[in-house]
Amino acid sequence: MHRFKYIGRSLFCEKVKVSDIAAKVGTPLYVYSRNTLLDHYAKIKEAFASVSPLICFSVKSNSNLSVLRALVKAGAGVDIVSGGELYRAKLAGAPPERVVYAGVGKRRDEIMDAIRYGILFFNVESEEELTLVNACAASLGKKVNVAVRINPDVDVSTHDYIKTGKGQTKFGVNFDTAKRIFRSSWKYRNIAIRGVHIHIGSQILNPQPFRRAIKKVLGFLDKNSLLVEYLNIGGGMGVVYSLEKPQTATGFAGKILPLVRKSNLKLILEPGRFIAANSGILVTMVLFRKKNGQKRFIIVDGAMNDLIRPSLYEAYHEILPVTKPRRRASVARYDIVGPVCETGDFLAKNRKMTEPASGDLLAVMGSGAYGYSMSSNYNSRPRAAEVIVDGNKFFVVKKRETYGDLVRGETIR
Ligand code: LLP
């Protein structure tokens, strides 16, 4: 459930008219509903309440400081994958004991920063990384906690680019390597191996692959008599973009909790999309309409640099008028495309809709996760503004970039 709804002909975010925000802030524009973010977080928290898990919001899905702050204030931790995300987590006030750090390529400076901050865990993804974390910890005279990220070789049904738990992906270590790491843990004097971590992919609509992966990992611990305290099952819970029927948080918890309870391990989850996707929209303005041969195009001011999901994963995002037309004007199929000079620059293809007029606003739904956070300056397009709505108020929480921002740090020589 989200809080983008029509009242009369106007799309509202909570109690604010989306067209009012666009009139003040311009387009393209991201709008987030603070209370939807909090609702989604609460849903997971309540579903797993019986084991008091640590829920670490995946910063890569939406790194906006106000989004992070809202969730941290509600009790969430954060899942980070870079020094930049650590920097954001600190600014948002995430307490160190609620920060977990994954990623296959952590640099020394990033590791040092995270140790200094005193994060809960490094989710370590290779033996060489483990050696480096150990050396960094030694140089700071600290002992740090790690969880071993295991690649359980479990396939999931989602886009190939966002499967992360199959044997041939770059993520985690296989069971043999994990065993070697545990067996030689005495070598890493400045490290305590206190957990295991898995993350098998994203936009997964049912709990079965999670169960398979968890069972494999728990079986591995059991078989080798390895003792840890934490089980981190990553993120990946799917959401509705179109006709998907994903598990609910309670349905998901119902299938996962029996395994977790039996293991007696403390549970960590790293949801990103589940919390953020349907908490945000991209608002874009129609510039022109045109017909080439049989194809009809609606050209809007938002593009693949603002929302790359359709281009990169052929992802479907519902597109709604910010103000519904008075009468049913002509309905046809359109490609909704941006100004970027690439054929792959589209927000939707062959989408049946009422023809909008130039100047009309469209809302690209479900854009709160992996929207702004994956945006770029391609074609020297300033990044969009971001607004957060809370009840009947809205706040610009990231200003639209200027042309000056585009060349910041550049010199001519
Ligand atoms: N934990 C780890 C270690 C991850 O790598 C990810 C996402 C998550 C948690 C959060 O996963 P979520 O709950 O959001 O599924 N850009 C793609 C998704 C990439 C996901 C990368 N890892 C997209 O737009 O679909």
Coordinates of C-alpha atoms and ligand atoms in Angstrom, one line a residue:
M1 CA 0.0 0.0 0.0
H2 CA 1.2 3.5 -0.8
R3 CA 0.0 7.0 -0.3
F4 CA -0.2 8.2 -3.9
K5 CA -3.9 8.4 -4.7
Y6 CA -6.3 10.4 -6.8
I7 CA -8.7 12.8 -5.1
G8 CA -11.0 13.9 -7.8
R9 CA -8.9 14.3 -10.9
S10 CA -5.7 15.1 -9.1
L11 CA -2.9 12.8 -7.9
F12 CA -2.0 13.4 -4.3
C13 CA 1.0 12.3 -2.3
E14 CA -0.3 12.0 1.2
K15 CA -2.2 15.3 1.5
V16 CA -0.3 17.2 -1.0
K17 CA -1.3 17.7 -4.7
V18 CA 1.6 16.4 -6.8
S19 CA 0.9 19.2 -9.4
D20 CA 1.4 21.8 -6.7
I21 CA 4.8 20.4 -5.9
A22 CA 5.8 20.3 -9.6
A23 CA 4.6 23.9 -10.0
K24 CA 7.0 25.1 -7.3
V25 CA 9.9 22.7 -7.9
G26 CA 9.8 22.0 -11.6
T27 CA 10.4 18.7 -13.4
P28 CA 11.8 16.1 -13.6
L29 CA 11.2 15.6 -9.9
Y30 CA 11.3 12.7 -7.4
V31 CA 8.5 12.8 -4.8
Y32 CA 8.7 10.5 -1.8
S33 CA 6.0 9.8 0.8
R34 CA 7.6 9.7 4.2
N35 CA 4.7 7.8 5.8
T36 CA 4.7 5.2 3.1
L37 CA 8.4 4.6 3.8
L38 CA 7.6 4.2 7.5
D39 CA 4.6 2.0 6.9
H40 CA 6.7 -0.4 4.8
Y41 CA 9.4 -0.5 7.4
A42 CA 6.9 -1.1 10.1
K43 CA 5.4 -4.0 8.1
I44 CA 8.6 -5.9 8.1
K45 CA 9.4 -5.0 11.7
E46 CA 6.0 -6.3 12.9
A47 CA 6.1 -9.4 10.7
F48 CA 9.4 -10.4 12.3
A49 CA 8.8 -8.9 15.7
S50 CA 8.9 -12.3 17.5
V51 CA 12.7 -12.5 16.9
S52 CA 13.5 -8.8 17.3
P53 CA 15.5 -8.6 14.1
L54 CA 17.8 -5.8 13.0
I55 CA 16.4 -4.3 9.8
C56 CA 19.1 -2.6 7.8
F57 CA 17.7 -0.4 5.1
S58 CA 19.7 -0.9 1.9
V59 CA 21.1 2.6 1.2
K60 CA 21.8 1.9 -2.4
S61 CA 18.1 1.7 -3.2
N62 CA 17.5 5.3 -2.0
S63 CA 20.4 7.2 -0.5
N64 CA 18.6 10.5 0.1
L65 CA 19.6 11.8 3.6
S66 CA 16.0 12.6 4.6
V67 CA 14.8 9.1 3.6
L68 CA 17.6 7.6 5.6
R69 CA 17.0 9.8 8.6
A70 CA 13.3 9.0 8.7
L71 CA 14.0 5.3 8.8
V72 CA 16.9 5.5 11.2
K73 CA 14.7 7.6 13.5
A74 CA 12.1 4.8 13.3
G75 CA 14.8 2.3 14.5
A76 CA 16.2 1.0 11.3
G77 CA 19.9 0.2 10.7
V78 CA 21.6 0.6 7.3
D79 CA 23.2 -1.8 4.8
I80 CA 26.0 0.1 3.0
V81 CA 28.4 -0.9 0.2
S82 CA 30.8 2.0 0.0
G83 CA 32.7 4.8 1.8
G84 CA 30.2 7.2 0.3
E85 CA 27.2 5.3 1.7
L86 CA 29.0 5.2 5.1
Y87 CA 29.4 9.0 4.9
R88 CA 25.7 9.3 4.2
A89 CA 24.8 6.9 7.0
K90 CA 26.7 9.0 9.5
L91 CA 25.1 12.2 8.3
A92 CA 21.7 10.6 8.7
G93 CA 22.6 9.6 12.3
A94 CA 22.8 5.9 11.8
P95 CA 24.3 4.5 15.0
P96 CA 27.4 2.4 14.3
E97 CA 25.9 -0.7 15.9
R98 CA 23.2 -0.7 13.3
V99 CA 25.5 -0.5 10.2
V100 CA 26.5 -3.5 8.1
Y101 CA 28.9 -3.2 5.2
A102 CA 28.8 -5.5 2.1
G103 CA 30.4 -5.4 -1.3
V104 CA 33.0 -7.3 -3.2
G105 CA 35.5 -4.5 -3.6
K106 CA 36.1 -2.5 -0.4
R107 CA 39.1 -0.2 -0.5
R108 CA 41.5 0.2 2.4
D109 CA 40.4 3.8 3.1
E110 CA 36.8 2.7 3.1
I111 CA 37.5 -0.2 5.5
M112 CA 39.5 2.1 7.8
D113 CA 36.7 4.6 8.0
A114 CA 34.2 1.9 8.8
I115 CA 36.4 0.5 11.6
R116 CA 36.9 3.9 13.1
Y117 CA 33.1 4.4 13.1
G118 CA 32.7 1.0 14.8
I119 CA 30.2 -0.6 12.5
L120 CA 28.5 -3.8 13.6
F121 CA 29.8 -6.0 10.8
F122 CA 31.7 -6.2 7.6
N123 CA 30.0 -8.7 5.3
V124 CA 33.2 -10.1 3.9
E125 CA 33.2 -11.5 0.4
S126 CA 36.7 -13.0 -0.1
E127 CA 39.8 -14.3 1.7
E128 CA 41.9 -11.4 0.5
E129 CA 39.3 -8.9 1.8
L130 CA 39.4 -10.7 5.2
T131 CA 43.2 -10.3 5.3
L132 CA 42.9 -6.6 4.5
V133 CA 40.2 -6.1 7.1
N134 CA 42.4 -7.9 9.7
A135 CA 45.4 -5.7 8.8
C136 CA 43.4 -2.5 9.0
A137 CA 41.9 -3.6 12.4
A138 CA 45.4 -4.4 13.7
S139 CA 46.8 -1.1 12.6
L140 CA 44.0 0.6 14.6
G141 CA 44.5 -1.7 17.6
K142 CA 40.9 -3.0 17.2
K143 CA 39.0 -6.2 16.9
V144 CA 36.2 -6.1 14.4
N145 CA 33.2 -8.3 13.7
V146 CA 32.7 -9.9 10.4
A147 CA 30.0 -12.0 8.8
V148 CA 31.1 -14.3 5.9
R149 CA 29.0 -13.7 2.9
I150 CA 28.2 -17.1 1.4
N151 CA 27.2 -17.6 -2.1
P152 CA 24.7 -20.4 -1.7
D153 CA 24.4 -21.2 -5.4
V154 CA 20.6 -20.8 -5.4
D155 CA 18.9 -19.6 -8.5
V156 CA 16.0 -17.1 -8.3
S157 CA 13.4 -16.0 -10.8
T158 CA 14.2 -12.4 -11.5
H159 CA 16.1 -10.4 -14.1
D160 CA 19.6 -11.9 -14.8
Y161 CA 21.4 -8.7 -13.8
I162 CA 19.9 -8.8 -10.3
K163 CA 20.5 -12.4 -9.4
T164 CA 23.3 -12.5 -6.9
G165 CA 23.1 -16.0 -5.3
K166 CA 24.1 -18.2 -8.2
G167 CA 27.5 -19.8 -8.2
Q168 CA 28.9 -18.0 -11.2
T169 CA 28.2 -14.5 -9.9
K170 CA 30.9 -12.4 -8.2
F171 CA 29.2 -12.3 -4.8
G172 CA 30.3 -14.0 -1.6
V173 CA 32.4 -17.1 -1.2
N174 CA 31.4 -20.7 -1.9
F175 CA 31.0 -23.3 0.9
D176 CA 34.5 -24.7 0.5
T177 CA 36.1 -21.3 0.9
A178 CA 33.8 -20.5 3.8
K179 CA 34.9 -23.6 5.5
R180 CA 38.5 -22.7 5.0
I181 CA 37.9 -19.2 6.4
F182 CA 36.2 -20.6 9.5
R183 CA 38.9 -23.3 10.0
S184 CA 41.6 -20.7 9.8
S185 CA 39.9 -18.0 11.8
W186 CA 42.7 -18.1 14.4
K187 CA 44.9 -16.5 11.8
Y188 CA 42.9 -13.4 11.8
R189 CA 43.7 -12.1 15.3
N190 CA 41.9 -8.8 14.9
I191 CA 38.7 -10.3 13.6
A192 CA 35.8 -12.1 15.2
I193 CA 33.7 -14.1 12.8
R194 CA 30.3 -13.7 14.3
G195 CA 27.9 -14.2 11.4
V196 CA 27.0 -15.5 8.0
H197 CA 25.4 -13.4 5.3
I198 CA 23.5 -14.2 2.1
H199 CA 21.8 -12.0 -0.4
I200 CA 20.5 -14.0 -3.3
G201 CA 19.0 -11.3 -5.6
S202 CA 16.4 -8.6 -5.9
Q203 CA 12.7 -8.4 -6.8
I204 CA 12.1 -12.0 -5.7
L205 CA 8.4 -12.7 -5.4
N206 CA 8.2 -15.8 -3.3
P207 CA 10.0 -17.1 -0.2
Q208 CA 11.1 -20.5 -1.5
P209 CA 14.6 -19.5 -2.8
F210 CA 15.2 -17.7 0.5
R211 CA 14.3 -20.9 2.3
R212 CA 16.5 -23.0 0.1
A213 CA 19.5 -20.6 0.7
I214 CA 18.9 -20.4 4.4
K215 CA 18.6 -24.1 4.8
K216 CA 21.8 -24.6 2.8
V217 CA 23.7 -22.2 5.0
L218 CA 22.3 -23.5 8.3
G219 CA 23.1 -27.0 7.1
F220 CA 26.7 -26.0 6.4
L221 CA 27.1 -24.5 9.9
D222 CA 25.6 -27.5 11.4
K223 CA 27.6 -30.1 9.5
N224 CA 30.9 -28.3 10.3
S225 CA 29.9 -27.5 13.9
L226 CA 30.5 -23.8 13.3
L227 CA 29.2 -21.4 15.9
V228 CA 28.1 -17.9 15.0
E229 CA 25.6 -15.5 16.5
Y230 CA 24.0 -13.8 13.5
L231 CA 22.2 -14.8 10.3
N232 CA 21.9 -12.0 7.8
I233 CA 19.5 -13.0 5.0
G234 CA 20.0 -9.8 2.9
G235 CA 17.3 -8.0 1.0
G236 CA 15.4 -9.0 -2.2
M237 CA 11.8 -9.0 -1.3
G238 CA 9.8 -8.2 -4.4
V239 CA 7.1 -5.5 -4.8
V240 CA 4.2 -4.8 -7.2
Y241 CA 5.1 -2.7 -10.2
S242 CA 2.4 -4.1 -12.4
L243 CA 0.6 -7.5 -12.0
E244 CA 3.2 -9.1 -9.7
K245 CA 1.8 -11.0 -6.7
P246 CA 4.7 -10.8 -4.3
Q247 CA 4.7 -12.3 -0.8
T248 CA 3.5 -10.0 1.9
A249 CA 5.8 -9.2 4.8
T250 CA 3.8 -11.5 7.1
G251 CA 3.6 -14.3 4.4
F252 CA 7.4 -14.0 4.0
A253 CA 8.0 -14.0 7.8
G254 CA 5.7 -17.0 8.2
K255 CA 8.0 -19.1 5.9
I256 CA 11.3 -17.8 7.2
L257 CA 10.7 -17.6 10.9
P258 CA 10.5 -21.3 11.6
L259 CA 14.0 -21.7 10.1
V260 CA 15.4 -18.8 12.1
R261 CA 13.9 -19.8 15.4
K262 CA 15.3 -23.3 15.0
S263 CA 18.8 -21.9 14.4
N264 CA 18.7 -19.7 17.5
L265 CA 20.6 -17.0 15.5
K266 CA 20.0 -13.3 15.7
L267 CA 18.4 -12.2 12.4
I268 CA 19.4 -9.3 10.2
L269 CA 17.5 -8.3 7.1
E270 CA 18.5 -5.8 4.4
P271 CA 15.4 -4.7 2.5
G272 CA 15.7 -1.8 0.0
R273 CA 13.0 -2.1 -2.7
F274 CA 10.3 -3.4 -0.3
I275 CA 10.6 -0.1 1.7
A276 CA 11.4 2.4 -1.0
A277 CA 10.1 1.4 -4.4
N278 CA 6.4 2.3 -4.0
S279 CA 7.2 5.2 -1.7
G280 CA 8.3 7.3 -4.5
I281 CA 7.4 8.6 -8.0
L282 CA 9.2 10.4 -10.8
V283 CA 7.2 13.3 -12.1
T284 CA 7.9 14.4 -15.6
M285 CA 6.4 16.9 -18.1
V286 CA 5.3 16.2 -21.6
L287 CA 7.3 18.2 -24.1
F288 CA 6.1 17.0 -27.5
R289 CA 4.1 14.3 -29.2
K290 CA 5.0 12.8 -32.6
K291 CA 4.3 10.0 -34.9
N292 CA 7.0 8.2 -36.9
G293 CA 5.5 5.6 -39.3
Q294 CA 3.1 3.5 -37.1
K295 CA 4.8 4.5 -33.8
R296 CA 3.5 7.2 -31.6
F297 CA 5.9 8.9 -29.2
I298 CA 5.3 11.0 -26.1
I299 CA 8.5 12.9 -25.4
V300 CA 8.9 13.9 -21.8
D301 CA 11.6 15.8 -19.9
G302 CA 12.6 12.8 -17.7
A303 CA 15.0 10.3 -19.3
M304 CA 17.2 7.3 -18.7
N305 CA 19.7 9.4 -16.8
D306 CA 16.9 10.1 -14.3
L307 CA 15.4 6.5 -14.2
I308 CA 17.5 3.9 -15.8
R309 CA 15.4 0.8 -14.8
P310 CA 13.4 0.6 -18.0
S311 CA 16.5 0.9 -20.2
L312 CA 18.7 -1.4 -18.1
Y313 CA 16.3 -4.1 -17.0
E314 CA 13.3 -3.5 -19.3
A315 CA 11.6 -2.8 -16.1
Y316 CA 7.9 -1.9 -16.1
H317 CA 6.8 1.2 -14.3
E318 CA 3.2 2.3 -14.4
I319 CA 2.7 5.7 -15.8
L320 CA -0.3 7.8 -14.6
P321 CA -1.5 11.3 -15.4
V322 CA -0.9 13.7 -12.6
T323 CA -4.2 15.3 -13.5
K324 CA -6.7 13.0 -15.1
P325 CA -8.1 14.3 -18.4
R326 CA -11.7 15.6 -18.2
R327 CA -13.0 13.6 -21.0
R328 CA -11.6 10.4 -22.5
A329 CA -9.5 11.8 -25.2
S330 CA -8.1 9.4 -27.8
V331 CA -6.5 6.3 -26.4
A332 CA -3.6 4.7 -28.2
R333 CA -0.3 3.0 -27.6
Y334 CA 2.7 5.2 -27.1
D335 CA 6.4 4.9 -26.4
I336 CA 7.2 7.3 -23.6
V337 CA 10.7 8.5 -24.3
G338 CA 13.2 11.1 -22.9
P339 CA 15.4 13.6 -24.5
V340 CA 18.6 11.5 -24.2
C341 CA 20.2 10.6 -27.5
E342 CA 19.9 6.8 -27.3
T343 CA 17.3 4.5 -28.7
G344 CA 17.4 2.8 -25.3
D345 CA 16.2 5.9 -23.7
F346 CA 12.6 5.1 -22.8
L347 CA 10.4 5.1 -19.7
A348 CA 7.7 2.9 -21.2
K349 CA 7.0 1.1 -24.5
N350 CA 3.8 0.5 -26.3
R351 CA 1.9 1.8 -23.3
K352 CA -1.9 2.2 -23.8
M353 CA -2.9 5.5 -22.5
T354 CA -5.0 8.6 -23.1
E355 CA -3.0 11.0 -25.2
P356 CA -1.6 13.8 -22.9
A357 CA -1.1 17.3 -24.1
S358 CA 2.2 19.2 -24.2
G359 CA 2.8 20.6 -20.7
D360 CA 0.9 17.8 -18.9
L361 CA 2.5 16.0 -16.0
L362 CA 3.0 12.2 -15.8
A363 CA 3.9 10.2 -12.8
V364 CA 6.2 7.3 -13.2
M365 CA 5.1 5.1 -10.3
G366 CA 7.3 2.8 -8.2
S367 CA 10.4 4.9 -8.7
G368 CA 11.4 5.3 -5.1
A369 CA 14.0 2.5 -5.2
Y370 CA 16.9 2.5 -7.6
G371 CA 15.6 5.7 -9.2
Y372 CA 17.4 8.7 -8.1
S373 CA 20.2 6.6 -6.6
M374 CA 21.1 5.2 -10.1
S375 CA 20.7 8.6 -11.9
S376 CA 23.5 10.2 -13.8
N377 CA 24.5 13.3 -15.6
Y378 CA 24.6 11.7 -19.0
N379 CA 24.0 14.1 -21.9
S380 CA 25.0 16.8 -19.3
R381 CA 21.6 16.7 -17.8
P382 CA 21.5 18.1 -14.2
R383 CA 20.1 15.6 -11.8
A384 CA 16.4 16.0 -10.8
A385 CA 15.2 17.5 -7.5
E386 CA 14.0 15.3 -4.7
V387 CA 11.0 16.2 -2.4
I388 CA 9.7 14.4 0.6
V389 CA 6.1 14.8 1.7
D390 CA 5.0 14.4 5.3
G391 CA 1.2 14.8 5.7
N392 CA 0.2 18.1 4.3
K393 CA 3.7 19.5 4.0
F394 CA 6.5 19.0 1.5
F395 CA 10.2 19.7 1.6
V396 CA 12.8 20.0 -1.1
V397 CA 15.4 17.6 0.3
K398 CA 17.7 17.7 -2.7
K399 CA 17.9 20.7 -4.9
R400 CA 17.8 20.3 -8.6
E401 CA 21.4 20.4 -9.9
T402 CA 22.5 23.5 -11.8
Y403 CA 24.8 23.7 -14.8
G404 CA 27.5 24.9 -12.4
D405 CA 27.1 21.6 -10.5
L406 CA 27.7 19.8 -13.8
V407 CA 31.2 21.2 -14.2
R408 CA 32.2 21.4 -10.5
G409 CA 35.8 20.2 -10.2
E410 CA 36.6 20.5 -13.9
T411 CA 39.4 22.7 -15.2
I412 CA 40.3 23.7 -18.7
R413 CA 43.9 23.4 -19.5
Ligands
LLP1 N1 21.7 -6.4 0.5 C1 22.7 -6.5 -0.5 C2 24.0 -7.0 -0.1 C3 22.4 -6.0 -1.8 O1 23.3 -6.2 -2.7 C4 21.1 -5.5 -2.1 C5 20.8 -5.0 -3.4 C6 20.2 -5.4 -1.0 C7 20.5 -5.8 0.2 C8 18.8 -4.8 -1.3 O2 18.0 -5.5 -2.1 P1 16.5 -5.2 -2.4 O3 15.8 -5.5 -1.1 O4 16.4 -3.8 -2.7 O5 16.1 -6.1 -3.4 N2 19.2 -1.8 -9.4 C9 18.4 -3.0 -9.4 C10 18.5 -3.7 -8.1 C11 19.9 -4.1 -7.6 C12 20.0 -4.7 -6.3 C13 21.4 -4.7 -5.8 N3 21.6 -5.2 -4.4 C14 17.0 -2.6 -9.8 O6 16.7 -1.5 -10.0 O7 16.1 -3.5 -9.9

